Amino acid sequence: MTDFAVASPAPRLPRLRAAWAGAHAPVAGVPRWARTAALIVPFTVLPSSLWRISAVTLHLPIMRDVGPDASGDLPSWMPLELYVVLLSVVSELLAFTAVGLVSTWGEVFPRWVPFLRGRRVPTLVAVVPGALGATVLTALWTWAAVALVIGRNLAGRPLAADAPLSPDTWQGALAIVAYAPLVAWGPLLAAVTLAYYRRRTRATL
């Protein structure tokens, strides 16, 4: 009787790990503090993302009932639950771009980018969006924190007693704890962007 050996597919997991590690390896000259700051940025967004998905999409009892108008100006074909998931995923992806400022894919376009693969990333292509994003995020979340302290919402109107971020109940306090790390997103991104700019411009001198 003849035994037939079944050829097993090449293990992809080690190759994926190697590709991930190679792409996210710190570039020479990246200060340790910049690497740490870049890795922290996605975690400043994670608590609020988890809170939104838990409260709105999974309907866990961690948020006050905001009534039937919670969908706001969303189109009728976009369920609020799906919108919250998409918003959270996009927020995490945007936050993760900070890691590119200390990794190889922030200096050389990855292979999966059409027409640009293998080419150097122009310094300003990364610095300008990073600086603008840091400015907007710092202004937005600093104002959000100040507004909450003085009892206002983002529009400057008095904060309603039943607002989700009202600190009068444990649900509101939990929401505030989840959103508080976002205050650090802008300053951390600004610091990492500045370190990236200095490193790239110093390398071209």
GROMACS .gro file of N, CA and C in nm, residues 74-174:
model
  303
   74LEU      N    1  -2.763   6.151   1.033
   74LEU     CA    2  -2.724   6.036   0.953
   74LEU      C    3  -2.832   6.004   0.850
   75PRO      N    4  -2.792   5.961   0.729
   75PRO     CA    5  -2.892   5.921   0.629
   75PRO      C    6  -2.969   5.798   0.675
   76SER      N    7  -3.088   5.780   0.624
   76SER     CA    8  -3.175   5.671   0.669
   76SER      C    9  -3.115   5.533   0.643
   77TRP      N   10  -3.028   5.523   0.541
   77TRP     CA   11  -2.971   5.392   0.508
   77TRP      C   12  -2.851   5.356   0.595
   78MET      N   13  -2.807   5.448   0.680
   78MET     CA   14  -2.690   5.423   0.765
   78MET      C   15  -2.735   5.400   0.909
   79PRO      N   16  -2.739   5.277   0.955
   79PRO     CA   17  -2.775   5.252   1.095
   79PRO      C   18  -2.673   5.315   1.189
   80LEU      N   19  -2.720   5.366   1.299
   80LEU     CA   20  -2.630   5.429   1.395
   80LEU      C   21  -2.525   5.330   1.445
   81GLU      N   22  -2.566   5.204   1.464
   81GLU     CA   23  -2.472   5.103   1.513
   81GLU      C   24  -2.357   5.082   1.416
   82LEU      N   25  -2.387   5.079   1.287
   82LEU     CA   26  -2.282   5.062   1.186
   82LEU      C   27  -2.194   5.186   1.178
   83TYR      N   28  -2.256   5.303   1.185
   83TYR     CA   29  -2.179   5.428   1.180
   83TYR      C   30  -2.077   5.435   1.293
   84VAL      N   31  -2.117   5.393   1.411
   84VAL     CA   32  -2.028   5.398   1.527
   84VAL      C   33  -1.909   5.304   1.507
   85VAL      N   34  -1.934   5.186   1.452
   85VAL     CA   35  -1.824   5.093   1.425
   85VAL      C   36  -1.729   5.152   1.321
   86LEU      N   37  -1.784   5.206   1.213
   86LEU     CA   38  -1.700   5.266   1.108
   86LEU      C   39  -1.620   5.385   1.163
   87LEU      N   40  -1.686   5.468   1.242
   87LEU     CA   41  -1.618   5.583   1.302
   87LEU      C   42  -1.502   5.537   1.389
   88SER      N   43  -1.524   5.433   1.467
   88SER     CA   44  -1.420   5.383   1.557
   88SER      C   45  -1.304   5.323   1.479
   89VAL      N   46  -1.334   5.247   1.374
   89VAL     CA   47  -1.229   5.187   1.293
   89VAL      C   48  -1.146   5.294   1.224
   90VAL      N   49  -1.213   5.393   1.164
   90VAL     CA   50  -1.141   5.501   1.096
   90VAL      C   51  -1.056   5.580   1.195
   91SER      N   52  -1.108   5.604   1.314
   91SER     CA   53  -1.032   5.677   1.416
   91SER      C   54  -0.905   5.600   1.453
   92GLU      N   55  -0.918   5.469   1.468
   92GLU     CA   56  -0.801   5.389   1.502
   92GLU      C   57  -0.699   5.388   1.388
   93LEU      N   58  -0.747   5.379   1.264
   93LEU     CA   59  -0.655   5.380   1.151
   93LEU      C   60  -0.581   5.513   1.142
   94LEU      N   61  -0.652   5.622   1.164
   94LEU     CA   62  -0.587   5.754   1.161
   94LEU      C   63  -0.484   5.765   1.273
   95ALA      N   64  -0.520   5.715   1.390
   95ALA     CA   65  -0.426   5.720   1.502
   95ALA      C   66  -0.303   5.635   1.474
   96PHE      N   67  -0.322   5.524   1.404
   96PHE     CA   68  -0.211   5.433   1.378
   96PHE      C   69  -0.110   5.493   1.280
   97THR      N   70  -0.151   5.592   1.203
   97THR     CA   71  -0.055   5.654   1.111
   97THR      C   72   0.062   5.718   1.184
   98ALA      N   73   0.045   5.748   1.312
   98ALA     CA   74   0.156   5.804   1.390
   98ALA      C   75   0.272   5.706   1.396
   99VAL      N   76   0.242   5.576   1.394
   99VAL     CA   77   0.348   5.476   1.398
   99VAL      C   78   0.434   5.484   1.273
  100GLY      N   79   0.374   5.526   1.162
  100GLY     CA   80   0.451   5.540   1.039
  100GLY      C   81   0.559   5.645   1.048
  101LEU      N   82   0.544   5.740   1.138
  101LEU     CA   83   0.643   5.846   1.152
  101LEU      C   84   0.771   5.798   1.219
  102VAL      N   85   0.769   5.676   1.272
  102VAL     CA   86   0.890   5.621   1.334
  102VAL      C   87   0.928   5.487   1.269
  103SER      N   88   0.856   5.447   1.164
  103SER     CA   89   0.877   5.316   1.101
  103SER      C   90   0.922   5.332   0.957
  104THR      N   91   0.964   5.221   0.897
  104THR     CA   92   1.016   5.226   0.761
  104THR      C   93   0.909   5.266   0.661
  105TRP      N   94   0.782   5.228   0.683
  105TRP     CA   95   0.678   5.263   0.586
  105TRP      C   96   0.643   5.411   0.590
  106GLY      N   97   0.698   5.485   0.684
  106GLY     CA   98   0.682   5.630   0.685
  106GLY      C   99   0.791   5.700   0.605
  107GLU      N  100   0.891   5.624   0.560
  107GLU     CA  101   1.000   5.683   0.483
  107GLU      C  102   1.011   5.624   0.342
  108VAL      N  103   0.963   5.500   0.326
  108VAL     CA  104   0.963   5.435   0.194
  108VAL      C  105   0.824   5.376   0.173
  109PHE      N  106   0.761   5.409   0.060
  109PHE     CA  107   0.628   5.357   0.033
  109PHE      C  108   0.629   5.204   0.030
  110PRO      N  109   0.533   5.139   0.099
  110PRO     CA  110   0.529   4.992   0.100
  110PRO      C  111   0.502   4.936  -0.039
  111ARG      N  112   0.523   4.805  -0.053
  111ARG     CA  113   0.507   4.739  -0.183
  111ARG      C  114   0.364   4.739  -0.233
  112TRP      N  115   0.267   4.750  -0.139
  112TRP     CA  116   0.127   4.742  -0.182
  112TRP      C  117   0.072   4.876  -0.232
  113VAL      N  118   0.153   4.981  -0.230
  113VAL     CA  119   0.108   5.111  -0.280
  113VAL      C  120   0.137   5.119  -0.430
  114PRO      N  121   0.035   5.125  -0.515
  114PRO     CA  122   0.057   5.126  -0.661
  114PRO      C  123   0.138   5.248  -0.705
  115PHE      N  124   0.226   5.227  -0.802
  115PHE     CA  125   0.304   5.332  -0.868
  115PHE      C  126   0.411   5.396  -0.778
  116LEU      N  127   0.396   5.383  -0.645
  116LEU     CA  128   0.490   5.449  -0.555
  116LEU      C  129   0.576   5.352  -0.476
  117ARG      N  130   0.547   5.223  -0.487
  117ARG     CA  131   0.616   5.123  -0.405
  117ARG      C  132   0.767   5.134  -0.418
  118GLY      N  133   0.832   5.134  -0.302
  118GLY     CA  134   0.978   5.139  -0.299
  118GLY      C  135   1.037   5.277  -0.307
  119ARG      N  136   0.956   5.379  -0.337
  119ARG     CA  137   1.009   5.515  -0.348
  119ARG      C  138   1.011   5.583  -0.211
  120ARG      N  139   1.098   5.679  -0.199
  120ARG     CA  140   1.106   5.755  -0.073
  120ARG      C  141   0.982   5.841  -0.055
  121VAL      N  142   0.934   5.847   0.067
  121VAL     CA  143   0.821   5.933   0.099
  121VAL      C  144   0.873   6.076   0.115
  122PRO      N  145   0.825   6.172   0.035
  122PRO     CA  146   0.869   6.310   0.055
  122PRO      C  147   0.839   6.356   0.197
  123THR      N  148   0.931   6.426   0.255
  123THR     CA  149   0.917   6.466   0.396
  123THR      C  150   0.787   6.540   0.422
  124LEU      N  151   0.754   6.635   0.337
  124LEU     CA  152   0.635   6.717   0.360
  124LEU      C  153   0.505   6.638   0.343
  125VAL      N  154   0.509   6.529   0.267
  125VAL     CA  155   0.389   6.446   0.250
  125VAL      C  156   0.345   6.388   0.385
  126ALA      N  157   0.440   6.363   0.472
  126ALA     CA  158   0.407   6.313   0.605
  126ALA      C  159   0.396   6.426   0.707
  127VAL      N  160   0.480   6.528   0.694
  127VAL     CA  161   0.485   6.633   0.796
  127VAL      C  162   0.362   6.723   0.791
  128VAL      N  163   0.318   6.763   0.671
  128VAL     CA  164   0.205   6.856   0.661
  128VAL      C  165   0.077   6.795   0.718
  129PRO      N  166   0.036   6.674   0.676
  129PRO     CA  167  -0.084   6.615   0.739
  129PRO      C  168  -0.067   6.593   0.889
  130GLY      N  169   0.056   6.551   0.930
  130GLY     CA  170   0.078   6.529   1.073
  130GLY      C  171   0.065   6.656   1.153
  131ALA      N  172   0.121   6.767   1.101
  131ALA     CA  173   0.114   6.895   1.173
  131ALA      C  174  -0.029   6.948   1.176
  132LEU      N  175  -0.099   6.941   1.061
  132LEU     CA  176  -0.238   6.987   1.058
  132LEU      C  177  -0.326   6.903   1.151
  133GLY      N  178  -0.307   6.771   1.145
  133GLY     CA  179  -0.385   6.683   1.232
  133GLY      C  180  -0.358   6.711   1.378
  134ALA      N  181  -0.232   6.731   1.413
  134ALA     CA  182  -0.198   6.760   1.553
  134ALA      C  183  -0.260   6.890   1.600
  135THR      N  184  -0.260   6.990   1.511
  135THR     CA  185  -0.319   7.121   1.547
  135THR      C  186  -0.469   7.110   1.571
  136VAL      N  187  -0.538   7.044   1.477
  136VAL     CA  188  -0.683   7.030   1.488
  136VAL      C  189  -0.721   6.946   1.610
  137LEU      N  190  -0.652   6.835   1.629
  137LEU     CA  191  -0.684   6.746   1.741
  137LEU      C  192  -0.656   6.812   1.875
  138THR      N  193  -0.547   6.885   1.884
  138THR     CA  194  -0.515   6.954   2.010
  138THR      C  195  -0.621   7.058   2.042
  139ALA      N  196  -0.658   7.138   1.941
  139ALA     CA  197  -0.760   7.240   1.963
  139ALA      C  198  -0.894   7.178   1.998
  140LEU      N  199  -0.933   7.074   1.925
  140LEU     CA  200  -1.064   7.012   1.945
  140LEU      C  201  -1.078   6.952   2.084
  141TRP      N  202  -0.983   6.866   2.122
  141TRP     CA  203  -0.999   6.793   2.248
  141TRP      C  204  -0.962   6.878   2.368
  142THR      N  205  -0.879   6.980   2.350
  142THR     CA  206  -0.854   7.073   2.460
  142THR      C  207  -0.980   7.153   2.489
  143TRP      N  208  -1.046   7.201   2.382
  143TRP     CA  209  -1.170   7.274   2.400
  143TRP      C  210  -1.278   7.183   2.460
  144ALA      N  211  -1.282   7.057   2.418
  144ALA     CA  212  -1.381   6.963   2.473
  144ALA      C  213  -1.360   6.946   2.622
  145ALA      N  214  -1.234   6.937   2.666
  145ALA     CA  215  -1.206   6.922   2.808
  145ALA      C  216  -1.243   7.048   2.886
  146VAL      N  217  -1.207   7.163   2.831
  146VAL     CA  218  -1.240   7.290   2.897
  146VAL      C  219  -1.391   7.309   2.902
  147ALA      N  220  -1.458   7.280   2.792
  147ALA     CA  221  -1.603   7.296   2.787
  147ALA      C  222  -1.671   7.208   2.890
  148LEU      N  223  -1.623   7.086   2.906
  148LEU     CA  224  -1.683   6.995   3.004
  148LEU      C  225  -1.665   7.049   3.145
  149VAL      N  226  -1.547   7.104   3.173
  149VAL     CA  227  -1.520   7.157   3.306
  149VAL      C  228  -1.612   7.274   3.339
  150ILE      N  229  -1.640   7.358   3.239
  150ILE     CA  230  -1.726   7.474   3.264
  150ILE      C  231  -1.873   7.444   3.235
  151GLY      N  232  -1.905   7.317   3.210
  151GLY     CA  233  -2.045   7.278   3.192
  151GLY      C  234  -2.103   7.313   3.057
  152ARG      N  235  -2.020   7.307   2.951
  152ARG     CA  236  -2.068   7.336   2.817
  152ARG      C  237  -2.044   7.216   2.725
  153ASN      N  238  -2.116   7.214   2.613
  153ASN     CA  239  -2.089   7.113   2.512
  153ASN      C  240  -1.995   7.171   2.407
  154LEU      N  241  -1.965   7.095   2.302
  154LEU     CA  242  -1.870   7.143   2.201
  154LEU      C  243  -1.919   7.267   2.128
  155ALA      N  244  -2.051   7.284   2.120
  155ALA     CA  245  -2.108   7.401   2.055
  155ALA      C  246  -2.110   7.523   2.146
  156GLY      N  247  -2.067   7.507   2.271
  156GLY     CA  248  -2.065   7.619   2.365
  156GLY      C  249  -2.194   7.638   2.442
  157ARG      N  250  -2.293   7.553   2.418
  157ARG     CA  251  -2.419   7.564   2.490
  157ARG      C  252  -2.411   7.491   2.623
  158PRO      N  253  -2.494   7.530   2.720
  158PRO     CA  254  -2.492   7.462   2.850
  158PRO      C  255  -2.513   7.311   2.835
  159LEU      N  256  -2.437   7.235   2.910
  159LEU     CA  257  -2.444   7.089   2.903
  159LEU      C  258  -2.573   7.042   2.969
  160ALA      N  259  -2.652   6.965   2.895
  160ALA     CA  260  -2.779   6.915   2.948
  160ALA      C  261  -2.752   6.816   3.061
  161ALA      N  262  -2.844   6.813   3.156
  161ALA     CA  263  -2.826   6.725   3.272
  161ALA      C  264  -2.825   6.578   3.233
  162ASP      N  265  -2.892   6.544   3.120
  162ASP     CA  266  -2.899   6.404   3.077
  162ASP      C  267  -2.801   6.374   2.963
  163ALA      N  268  -2.704   6.461   2.941
  163ALA     CA  269  -2.605   6.439   2.834
  163ALA      C  270  -2.519   6.317   2.867
  164PRO      N  271  -2.475   6.244   2.762
  164PRO     CA  272  -2.394   6.124   2.788
  164PRO      C  273  -2.266   6.152   2.866
  165LEU      N  274  -2.206   6.270   2.848
  165LEU     CA  275  -2.082   6.302   2.917
  165LEU      C  276  -2.102   6.382   3.045
  166SER      N  277  -2.224   6.390   3.092
  166SER     CA  278  -2.248   6.459   3.218
  166SER      C  279  -2.191   6.376   3.333
  167PRO      N  280  -2.111   6.436   3.421
  167PRO     CA  281  -2.046   6.358   3.526
  167PRO      C  282  -2.135   6.328   3.646
  168ASP      N  283  -2.265   6.352   3.634
  168ASP     CA  284  -2.354   6.335   3.748
  168ASP      C  285  -2.382   6.189   3.781
  169THR      N  286  -2.359   6.097   3.688
  169THR     CA  287  -2.386   5.956   3.711
  169THR      C  288  -2.262   5.873   3.677
  170TRP      N  289  -2.263   5.746   3.716
  170TRP     CA  290  -2.148   5.661   3.686
  170TRP      C  291  -2.133   5.639   3.536
  171GLN      N  292  -2.246   5.639   3.462
  171GLN     CA  293  -2.237   5.625   3.317
  171GLN      C  294  -2.163   5.743   3.255
  172GLY      N  295  -2.198   5.864   3.301
  172GLY     CA  296  -2.129   5.982   3.250
  172GLY      C  297  -1.983   5.985   3.288
  173ALA      N  298  -1.954   5.945   3.413
  173ALA     CA  299  -1.814   5.942   3.457
  173ALA      C  300  -1.733   5.842   3.376
  174LEU      N  301  -1.794   5.727   3.344
  174LEU     CA  302  -1.726   5.627   3.264
  174LEU      C  303  -1.697   5.680   3.124
   0.00000   0.00000   0.00000
